[in-house]
Short mmCIF file of C-alpha atoms in Angstrom, two decimals:
data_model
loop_
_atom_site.label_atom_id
_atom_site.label_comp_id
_atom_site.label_asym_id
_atom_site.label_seq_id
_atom_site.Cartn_x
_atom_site.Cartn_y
_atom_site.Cartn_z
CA UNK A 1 -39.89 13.41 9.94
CA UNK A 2 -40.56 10.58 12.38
CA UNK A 3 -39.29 8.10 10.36
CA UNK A 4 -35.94 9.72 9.60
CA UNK A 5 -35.43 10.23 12.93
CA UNK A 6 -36.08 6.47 14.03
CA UNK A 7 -33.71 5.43 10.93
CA UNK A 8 -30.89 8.16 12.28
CA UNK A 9 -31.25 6.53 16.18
CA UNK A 10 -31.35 3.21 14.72
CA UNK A 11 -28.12 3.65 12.41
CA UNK A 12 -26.54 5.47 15.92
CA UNK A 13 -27.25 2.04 17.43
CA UNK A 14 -25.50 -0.02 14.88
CA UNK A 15 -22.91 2.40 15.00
CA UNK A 16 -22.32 2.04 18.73
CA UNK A 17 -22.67 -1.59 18.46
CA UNK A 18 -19.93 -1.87 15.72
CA UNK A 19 -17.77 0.47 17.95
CA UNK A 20 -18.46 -2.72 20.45
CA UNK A 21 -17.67 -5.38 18.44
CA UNK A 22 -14.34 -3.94 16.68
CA UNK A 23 -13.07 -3.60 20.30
CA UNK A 24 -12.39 0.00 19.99
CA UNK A 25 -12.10 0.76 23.30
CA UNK A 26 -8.84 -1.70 23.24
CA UNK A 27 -7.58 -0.24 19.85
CA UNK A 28 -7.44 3.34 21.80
CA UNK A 29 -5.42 2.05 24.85
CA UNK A 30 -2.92 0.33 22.15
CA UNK A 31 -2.82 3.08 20.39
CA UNK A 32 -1.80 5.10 23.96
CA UNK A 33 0.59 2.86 24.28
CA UNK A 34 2.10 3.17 21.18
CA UNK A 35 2.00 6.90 20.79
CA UNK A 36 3.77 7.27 24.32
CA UNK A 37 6.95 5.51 22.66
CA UNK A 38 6.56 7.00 19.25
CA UNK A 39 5.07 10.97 19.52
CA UNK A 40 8.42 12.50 20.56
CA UNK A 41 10.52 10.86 17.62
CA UNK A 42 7.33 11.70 15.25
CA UNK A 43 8.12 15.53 16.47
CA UNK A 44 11.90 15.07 16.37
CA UNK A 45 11.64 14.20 12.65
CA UNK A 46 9.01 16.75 11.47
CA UNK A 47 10.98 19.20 12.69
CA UNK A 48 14.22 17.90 10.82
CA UNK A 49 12.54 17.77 7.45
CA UNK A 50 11.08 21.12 7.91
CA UNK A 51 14.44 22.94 8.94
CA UNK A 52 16.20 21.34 5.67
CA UNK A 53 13.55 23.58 3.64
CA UNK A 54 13.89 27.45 4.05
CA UNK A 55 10.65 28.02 2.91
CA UNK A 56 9.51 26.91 6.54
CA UNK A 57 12.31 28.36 8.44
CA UNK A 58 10.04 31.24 10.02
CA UNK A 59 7.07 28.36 10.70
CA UNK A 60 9.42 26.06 13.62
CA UNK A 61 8.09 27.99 16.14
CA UNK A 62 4.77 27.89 14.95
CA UNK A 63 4.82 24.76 13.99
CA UNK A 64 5.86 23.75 17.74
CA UNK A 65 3.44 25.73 19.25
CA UNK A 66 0.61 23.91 17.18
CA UNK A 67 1.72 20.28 17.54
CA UNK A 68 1.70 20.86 21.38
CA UNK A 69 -1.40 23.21 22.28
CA UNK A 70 -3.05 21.04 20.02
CA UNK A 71 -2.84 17.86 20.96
CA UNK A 72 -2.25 18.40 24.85
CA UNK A 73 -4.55 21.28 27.20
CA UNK A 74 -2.90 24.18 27.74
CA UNK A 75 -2.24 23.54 31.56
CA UNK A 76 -0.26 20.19 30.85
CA UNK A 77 1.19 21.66 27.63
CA UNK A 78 3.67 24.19 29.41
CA UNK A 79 5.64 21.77 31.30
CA UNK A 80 5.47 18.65 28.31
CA UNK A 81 6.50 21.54 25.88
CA UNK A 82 9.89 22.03 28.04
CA UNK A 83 10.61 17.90 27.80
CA UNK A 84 9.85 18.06 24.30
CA UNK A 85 12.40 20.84 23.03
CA UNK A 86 14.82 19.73 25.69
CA UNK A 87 14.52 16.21 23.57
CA UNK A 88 14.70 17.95 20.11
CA UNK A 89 17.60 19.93 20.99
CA UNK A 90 19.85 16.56 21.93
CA UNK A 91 18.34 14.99 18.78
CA UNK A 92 20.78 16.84 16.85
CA UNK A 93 23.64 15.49 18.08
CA UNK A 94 22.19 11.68 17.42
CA UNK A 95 24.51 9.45 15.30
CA UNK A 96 22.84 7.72 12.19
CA UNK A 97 22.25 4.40 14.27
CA UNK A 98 20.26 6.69 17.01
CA UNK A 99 18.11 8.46 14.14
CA UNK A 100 17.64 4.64 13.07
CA UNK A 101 16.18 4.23 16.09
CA UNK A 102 13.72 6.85 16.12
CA UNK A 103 12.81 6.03 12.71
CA UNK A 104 11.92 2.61 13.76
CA UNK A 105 9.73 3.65 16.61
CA UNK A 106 7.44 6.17 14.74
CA UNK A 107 7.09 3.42 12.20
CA UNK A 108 5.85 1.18 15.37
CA UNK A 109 3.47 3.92 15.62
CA UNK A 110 1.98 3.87 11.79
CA UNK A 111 1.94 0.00 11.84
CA UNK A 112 0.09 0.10 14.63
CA UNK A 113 -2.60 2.63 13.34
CA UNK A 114 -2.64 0.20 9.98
CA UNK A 115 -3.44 -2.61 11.26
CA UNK A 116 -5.97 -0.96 13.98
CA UNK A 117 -8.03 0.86 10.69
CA UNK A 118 -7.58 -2.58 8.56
CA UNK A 119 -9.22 -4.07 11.29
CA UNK A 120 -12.46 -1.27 11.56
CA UNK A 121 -12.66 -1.86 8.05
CA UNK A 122 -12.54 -5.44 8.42
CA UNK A 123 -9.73 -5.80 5.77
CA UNK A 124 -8.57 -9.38 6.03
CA UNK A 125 -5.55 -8.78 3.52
CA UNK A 126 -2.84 -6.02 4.40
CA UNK A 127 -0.74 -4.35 1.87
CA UNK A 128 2.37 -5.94 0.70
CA UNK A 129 5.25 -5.15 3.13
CA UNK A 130 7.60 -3.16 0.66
CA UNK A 131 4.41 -0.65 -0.13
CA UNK A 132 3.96 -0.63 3.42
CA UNK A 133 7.68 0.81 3.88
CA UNK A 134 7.01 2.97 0.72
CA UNK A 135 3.71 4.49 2.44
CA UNK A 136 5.18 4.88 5.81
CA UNK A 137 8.55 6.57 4.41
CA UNK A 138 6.16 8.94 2.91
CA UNK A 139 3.96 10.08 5.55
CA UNK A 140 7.35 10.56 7.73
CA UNK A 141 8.72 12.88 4.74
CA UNK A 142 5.96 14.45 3.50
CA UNK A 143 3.72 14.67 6.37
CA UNK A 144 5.94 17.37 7.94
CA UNK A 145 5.86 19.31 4.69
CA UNK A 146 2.19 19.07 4.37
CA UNK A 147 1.64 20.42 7.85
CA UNK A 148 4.17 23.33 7.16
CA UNK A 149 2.46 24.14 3.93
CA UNK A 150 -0.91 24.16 6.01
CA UNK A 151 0.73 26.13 8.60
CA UNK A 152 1.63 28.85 6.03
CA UNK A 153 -1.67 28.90 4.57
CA UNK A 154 -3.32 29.08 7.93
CA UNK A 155 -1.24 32.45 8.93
CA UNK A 156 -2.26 33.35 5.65
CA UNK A 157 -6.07 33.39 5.99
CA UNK A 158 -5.89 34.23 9.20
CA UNK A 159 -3.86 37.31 8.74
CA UNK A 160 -5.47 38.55 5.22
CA UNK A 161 -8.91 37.99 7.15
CA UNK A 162 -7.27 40.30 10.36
CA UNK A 163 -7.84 43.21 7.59
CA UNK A 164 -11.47 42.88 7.54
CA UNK A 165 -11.95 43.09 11.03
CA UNK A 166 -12.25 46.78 11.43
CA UNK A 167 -15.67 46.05 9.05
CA UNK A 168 -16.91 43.12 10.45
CA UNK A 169 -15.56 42.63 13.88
CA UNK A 170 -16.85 39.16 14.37
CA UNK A 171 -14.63 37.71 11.16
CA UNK A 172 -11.74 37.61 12.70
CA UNK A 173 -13.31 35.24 15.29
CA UNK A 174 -15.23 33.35 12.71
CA UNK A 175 -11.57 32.21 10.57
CA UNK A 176 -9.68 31.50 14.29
CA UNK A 177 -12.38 28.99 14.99
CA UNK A 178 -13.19 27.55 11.61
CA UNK A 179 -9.73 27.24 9.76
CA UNK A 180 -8.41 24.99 12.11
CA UNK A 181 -11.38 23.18 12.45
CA UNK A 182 -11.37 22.83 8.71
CA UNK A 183 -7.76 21.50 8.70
CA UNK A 184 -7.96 19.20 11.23
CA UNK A 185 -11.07 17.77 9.24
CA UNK A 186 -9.18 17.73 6.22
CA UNK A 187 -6.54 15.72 8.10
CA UNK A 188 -8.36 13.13 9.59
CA UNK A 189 -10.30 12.94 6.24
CA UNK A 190 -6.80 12.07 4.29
CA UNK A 191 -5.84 9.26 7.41
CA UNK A 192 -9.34 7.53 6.73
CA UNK A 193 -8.35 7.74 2.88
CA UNK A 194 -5.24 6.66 2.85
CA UNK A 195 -4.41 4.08 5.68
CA UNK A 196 -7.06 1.37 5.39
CA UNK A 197 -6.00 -1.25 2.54
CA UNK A 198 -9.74 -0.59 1.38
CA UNK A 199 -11.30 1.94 -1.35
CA UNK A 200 -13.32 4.39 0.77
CA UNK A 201 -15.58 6.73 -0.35
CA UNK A 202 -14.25 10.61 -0.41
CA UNK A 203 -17.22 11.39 1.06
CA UNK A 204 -17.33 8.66 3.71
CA UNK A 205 -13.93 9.75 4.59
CA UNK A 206 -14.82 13.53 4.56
CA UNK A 207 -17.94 12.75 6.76
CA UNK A 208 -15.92 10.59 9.21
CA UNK A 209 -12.85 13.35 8.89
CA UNK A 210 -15.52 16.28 10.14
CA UNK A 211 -16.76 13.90 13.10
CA UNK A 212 -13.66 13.80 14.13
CA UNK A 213 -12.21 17.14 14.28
CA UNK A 214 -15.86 18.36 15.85
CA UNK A 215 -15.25 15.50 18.63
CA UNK A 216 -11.69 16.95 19.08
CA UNK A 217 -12.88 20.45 19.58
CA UNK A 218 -15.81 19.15 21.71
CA UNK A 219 -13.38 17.34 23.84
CA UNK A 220 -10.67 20.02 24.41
CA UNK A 221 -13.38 22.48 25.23
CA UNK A 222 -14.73 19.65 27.87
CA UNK A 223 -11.44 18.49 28.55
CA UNK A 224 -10.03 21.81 29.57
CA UNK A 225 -12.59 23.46 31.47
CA UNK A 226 -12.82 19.88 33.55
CA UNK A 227 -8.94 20.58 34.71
CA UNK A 228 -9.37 24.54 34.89
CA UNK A 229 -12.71 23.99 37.37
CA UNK A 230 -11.68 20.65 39.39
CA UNK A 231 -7.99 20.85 39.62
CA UNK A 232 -8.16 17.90 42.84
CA UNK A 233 -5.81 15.86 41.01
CA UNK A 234 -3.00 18.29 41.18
CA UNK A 235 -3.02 17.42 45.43
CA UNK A 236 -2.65 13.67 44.89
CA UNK A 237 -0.07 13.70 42.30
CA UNK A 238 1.86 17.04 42.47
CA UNK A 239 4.57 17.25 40.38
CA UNK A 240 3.29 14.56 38.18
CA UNK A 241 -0.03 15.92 37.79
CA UNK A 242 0.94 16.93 34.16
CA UNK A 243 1.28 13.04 32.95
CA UNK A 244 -2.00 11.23 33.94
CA UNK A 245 -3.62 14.47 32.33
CA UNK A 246 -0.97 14.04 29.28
CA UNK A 247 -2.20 9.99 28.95
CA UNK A 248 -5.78 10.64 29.72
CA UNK A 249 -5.60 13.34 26.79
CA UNK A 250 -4.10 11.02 24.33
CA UNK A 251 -6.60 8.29 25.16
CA UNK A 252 -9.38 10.06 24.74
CA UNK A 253 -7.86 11.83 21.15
CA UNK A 254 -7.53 8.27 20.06
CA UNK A 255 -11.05 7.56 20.84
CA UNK A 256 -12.44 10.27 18.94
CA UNK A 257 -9.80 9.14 16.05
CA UNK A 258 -11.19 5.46 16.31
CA UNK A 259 -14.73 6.49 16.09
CA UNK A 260 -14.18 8.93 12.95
CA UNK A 261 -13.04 5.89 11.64
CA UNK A 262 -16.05 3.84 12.37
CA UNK A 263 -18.57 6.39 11.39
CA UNK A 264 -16.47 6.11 7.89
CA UNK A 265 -16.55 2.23 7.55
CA UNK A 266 -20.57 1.86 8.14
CA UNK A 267 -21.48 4.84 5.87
CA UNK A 268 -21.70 2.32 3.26
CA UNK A 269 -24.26 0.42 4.99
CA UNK A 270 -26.89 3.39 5.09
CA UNK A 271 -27.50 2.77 1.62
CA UNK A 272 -30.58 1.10 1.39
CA UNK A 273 -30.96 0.35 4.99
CA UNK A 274 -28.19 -2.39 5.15
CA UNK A 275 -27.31 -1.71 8.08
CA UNK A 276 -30.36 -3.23 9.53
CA UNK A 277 -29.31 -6.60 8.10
CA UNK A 278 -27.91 -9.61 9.74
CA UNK A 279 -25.23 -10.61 7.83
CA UNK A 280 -25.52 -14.27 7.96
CA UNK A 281 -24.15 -16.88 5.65
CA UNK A 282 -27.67 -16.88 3.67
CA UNK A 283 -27.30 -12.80 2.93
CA UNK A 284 -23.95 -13.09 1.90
CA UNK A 285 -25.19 -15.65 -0.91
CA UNK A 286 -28.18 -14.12 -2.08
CA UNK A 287 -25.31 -10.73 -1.95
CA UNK A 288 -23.05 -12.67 -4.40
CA UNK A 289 -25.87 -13.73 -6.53
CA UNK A 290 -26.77 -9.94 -6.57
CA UNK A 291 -23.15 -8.99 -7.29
CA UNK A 292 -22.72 -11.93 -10.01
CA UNK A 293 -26.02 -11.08 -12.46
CA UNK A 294 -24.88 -7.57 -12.15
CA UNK A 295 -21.35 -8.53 -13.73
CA UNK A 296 -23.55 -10.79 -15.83
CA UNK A 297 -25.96 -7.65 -17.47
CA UNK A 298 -22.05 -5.47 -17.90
CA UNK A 299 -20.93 -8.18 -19.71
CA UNK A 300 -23.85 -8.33 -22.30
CA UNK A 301 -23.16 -3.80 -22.57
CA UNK A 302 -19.63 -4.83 -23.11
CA UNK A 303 -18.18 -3.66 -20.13
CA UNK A 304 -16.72 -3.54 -16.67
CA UNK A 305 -18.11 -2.24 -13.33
CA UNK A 306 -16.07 -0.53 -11.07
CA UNK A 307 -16.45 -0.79 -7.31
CA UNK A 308 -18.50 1.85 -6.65
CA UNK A 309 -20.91 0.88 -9.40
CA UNK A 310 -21.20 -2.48 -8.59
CA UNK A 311 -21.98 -0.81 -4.74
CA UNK A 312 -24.49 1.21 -6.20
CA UNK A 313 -26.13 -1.57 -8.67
CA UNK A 314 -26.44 -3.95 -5.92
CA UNK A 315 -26.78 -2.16 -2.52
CA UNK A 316 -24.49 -4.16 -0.78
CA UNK A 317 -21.95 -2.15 1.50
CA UNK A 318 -18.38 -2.01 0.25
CA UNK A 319 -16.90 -3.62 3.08
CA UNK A 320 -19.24 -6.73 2.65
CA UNK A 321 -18.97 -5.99 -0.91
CA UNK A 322 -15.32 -6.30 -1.25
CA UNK A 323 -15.07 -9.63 1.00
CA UNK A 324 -17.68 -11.22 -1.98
CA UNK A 325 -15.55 -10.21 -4.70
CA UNK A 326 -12.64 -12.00 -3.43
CA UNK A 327 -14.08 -15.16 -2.52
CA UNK A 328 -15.67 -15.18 -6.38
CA UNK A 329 -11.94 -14.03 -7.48
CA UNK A 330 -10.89 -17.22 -5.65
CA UNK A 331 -13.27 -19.36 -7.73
CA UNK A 332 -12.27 -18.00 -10.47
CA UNK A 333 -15.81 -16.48 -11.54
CA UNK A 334 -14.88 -12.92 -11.60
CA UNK A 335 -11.60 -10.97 -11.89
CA UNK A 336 -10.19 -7.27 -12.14
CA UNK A 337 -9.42 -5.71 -14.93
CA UNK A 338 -6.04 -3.01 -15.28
CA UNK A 339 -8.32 0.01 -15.12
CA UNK A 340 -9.70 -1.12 -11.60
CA UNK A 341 -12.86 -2.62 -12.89
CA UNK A 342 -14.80 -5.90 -12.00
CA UNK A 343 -16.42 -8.53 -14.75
CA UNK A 344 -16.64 -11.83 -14.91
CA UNK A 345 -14.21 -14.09 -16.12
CA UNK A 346 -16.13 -17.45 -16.59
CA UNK A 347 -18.98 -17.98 -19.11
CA UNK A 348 -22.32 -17.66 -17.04
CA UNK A 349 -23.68 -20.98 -18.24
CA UNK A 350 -20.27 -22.40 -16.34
CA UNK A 351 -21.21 -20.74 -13.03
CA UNK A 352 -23.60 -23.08 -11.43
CA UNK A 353 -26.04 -21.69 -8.41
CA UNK A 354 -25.23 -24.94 -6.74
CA UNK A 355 -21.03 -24.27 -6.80
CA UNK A 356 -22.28 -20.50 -5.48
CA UNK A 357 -24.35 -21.75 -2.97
CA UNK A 358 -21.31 -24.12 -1.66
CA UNK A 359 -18.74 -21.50 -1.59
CA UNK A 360 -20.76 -19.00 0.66
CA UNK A 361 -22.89 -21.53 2.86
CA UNK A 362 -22.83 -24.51 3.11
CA UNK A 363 -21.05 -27.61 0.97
CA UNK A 364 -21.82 -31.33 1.67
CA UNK A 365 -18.28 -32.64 0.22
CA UNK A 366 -16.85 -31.41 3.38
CA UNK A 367 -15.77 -33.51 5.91
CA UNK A 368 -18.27 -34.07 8.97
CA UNK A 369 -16.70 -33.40 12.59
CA UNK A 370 -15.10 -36.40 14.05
CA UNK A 371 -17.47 -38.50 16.30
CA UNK A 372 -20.51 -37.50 14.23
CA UNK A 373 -22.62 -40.62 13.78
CA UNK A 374 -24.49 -42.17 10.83
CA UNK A 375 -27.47 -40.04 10.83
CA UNK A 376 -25.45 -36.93 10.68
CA UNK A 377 -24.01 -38.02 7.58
CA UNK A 378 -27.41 -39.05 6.23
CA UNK A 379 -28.81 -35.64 6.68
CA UNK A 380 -26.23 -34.25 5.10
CA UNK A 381 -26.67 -36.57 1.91
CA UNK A 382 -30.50 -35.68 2.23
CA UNK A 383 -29.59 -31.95 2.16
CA UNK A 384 -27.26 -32.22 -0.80
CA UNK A 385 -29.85 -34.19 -2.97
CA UNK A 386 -32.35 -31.30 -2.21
CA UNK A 387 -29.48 -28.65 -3.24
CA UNK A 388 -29.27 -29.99 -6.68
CA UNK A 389 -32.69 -30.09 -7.08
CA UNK A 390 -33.46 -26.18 -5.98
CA UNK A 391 -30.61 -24.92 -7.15
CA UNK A 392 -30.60 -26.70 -11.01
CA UNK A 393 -29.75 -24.04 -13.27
CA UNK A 394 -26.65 -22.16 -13.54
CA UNK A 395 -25.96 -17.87 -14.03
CA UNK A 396 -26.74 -17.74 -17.30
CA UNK A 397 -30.62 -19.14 -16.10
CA UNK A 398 -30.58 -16.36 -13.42
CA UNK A 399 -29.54 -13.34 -16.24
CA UNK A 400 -32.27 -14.21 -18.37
CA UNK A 401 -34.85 -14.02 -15.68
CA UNK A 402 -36.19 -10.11 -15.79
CA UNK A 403 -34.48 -7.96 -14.08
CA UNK A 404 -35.38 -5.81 -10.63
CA UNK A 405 -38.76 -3.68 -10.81
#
């Protein structure tokens, strides 16, 4: 018991020293930022879809009353609610160059949240830019039609469930705590899914999705009872007091978004403890040799891996995992196949250690900084001549060795 508890506080460090070094204390404010200009024509546009389906006619209201208590305390909420359907109501009067407009900033806002989840997931390649429109025209249409349908089901459980109280008075409790604990979850789940240009694990995403929504309800609890019991602020701002409260609330909403997000992109490295390697340039080859005698074994069964196999086979989280499979793509030593898979695409005996060894640490051919002198250059011919001597032999050599034990 000891020792899982030492592993669990040691992955919580690496966990709050990734949070360090993706900066996301600096992704949150951004994200502030961004959401300031983009949350009201995000609202203005859910509702529009939603009131062109009858269906969710009788859920406006509701659906109002949710996107507001939610995501702001109660005490701010009442005056920000007033702004907020003064603003929708005028929205229906804007010409098609003004709905352009709005359009364009709530995009600002998914861009934004890309590129910040790219970066936790240290994708260096985004999607192409048309799939990019494609994905964000579909979250602003059928985002609003996914939260109505939840909606529905929501007043659905909640009022079949009323029924029951009469028998077991603590149920109806129970379902108005859980269910929307259990959709938020579900929510944050599908964002860590679906935004990062990365494959991520269901149940990465489902364990970084319930982080999440538990921080959110932690917070809002904390949050609220904080402006309820020391209500100071009020005095210095007065009539403004609602909007430091509104900015501090989003702030700290993205923070607990950003860190779902981070607890999902190092889940991969608790499989066999990688997380408590140093990824240096000497891992990452001995991680590509790993990940190239593992394509080399599928190829003698006659088949592919896909990525999750090859993360299982070798160990080697998917993030790190990924970035090795493109720089052996680039050599032209593996490639993908049309139903997602990996193998290789170069005969083993072709794939020398030496050529692997270059590519991921270190390769004499290349040219020595300017102003390095004569010895410089003579250590690095002494280091090459030892390469090709250690590293004779090519994959094929390394496939016929016997395998792990």
């Amino acid at each position: 018991m000891s020792r899982l508890i030492r592993e669990f506080l040691g992955f919580m460090r690496f966990l709050a020293q990734r949070f360090d070094d993706d900066r996301c204390i600096q992704i949150a404010s951004s994200l502030t930022y961004t959401t300031l200009l983009s949350l009201v024509p995000l609202i203005v546009i859910a509702l529009t879809v939603i009131s062109a389906f009858p269906v969710f006619s009788g859920l406006m209201v509701q659906l109002k009353v949710f996107l507001l208590t939610s995501m702001v305390p109660e005490v701010a909420g009442k005056i920000i609610t007033v702004y907020m359907q003064q603003f929708s109501e005028k929205a229906a009067r804007l010409t098609a160059a003004g709905i352009a407009a709005l359009a364009v900033t709530a995009l600002m806002l998914m861009q934004t949240i890309e590129h910040a989840f790219n970066l936790i997931w240290r994708v260096t390649t985004p999607r192409p830019l048309l799939q990019r429109v494609l994905t964000y025209w579909a979250a602003l249409t059928l985002g609003p039609l996914l939260t109505g349908a939840s909606l529905s089901l929501t007043s659905y459980l909640v009022s079949y469930s009323l029924g029951y109280v009469a028998f077991i008075p603590s149920l109806g409790v129970v379902v108005l705590k859980i269910v929307p604990l259990v959709i938020t979850t579900l929510a944050f789940s599908l964002l860590y899914l679906a935004v990062p240009n990365r494959h991520v694990p269901w149940r990465h995403a489902l364990t970084g999705g319930l982080v999440a929504g538990l921080g959110l309800e932690l917070m809002s609890r904390g949050f609220t009872a904080y402006i309820l019991h020391f209500s100071g602020y009020t005095l210095v701002y007065g009539a403004f007091a609602s909007l430091p409260v509104f900015l501090l609330w989003i702030y700290l909403s993205w923070l607990v978004v950003v860190s779902g997000a981070v607890v999902a992109a190092s889940l991969s490295y608790w499989r066999g403890g990688m997380w408590r390697i140093e990824r240096t340039p000497g891992r990452r080859y001995l991680d590509a040799l790993c990940v190239l005698q593992a394509l080399c074994r599928a190829q003698h069964r006659g088949e592919a891996l896909t990525l999750a196999a090859l993360q299982r086979e070798t160990h080697v989280a998917l993030e790190e995992l990924e970035n090795i499979l493109r720089q052996l793509r680039d050599a032209r030593w593996v490639a993908r196949t049309a139903g997602q898979g990996w193998l290789l695409s170069a005969h083993p005996g072709d794939i020398a250690m030496l050529a692997v060894f270059r590519r991921f640490v270190f390769n004499p051919d290349e040219a020595l900084p300017p102003g390095s002198d004569a010895s410089l250059a003579a250590l690095s011919g002494r280091t090459a001549s030892s390469l090709e001597q250690a590293l004779a032999g090519s994959l094929e050599d390394l496939c016929a060795r016997p395998g792990p034990v």
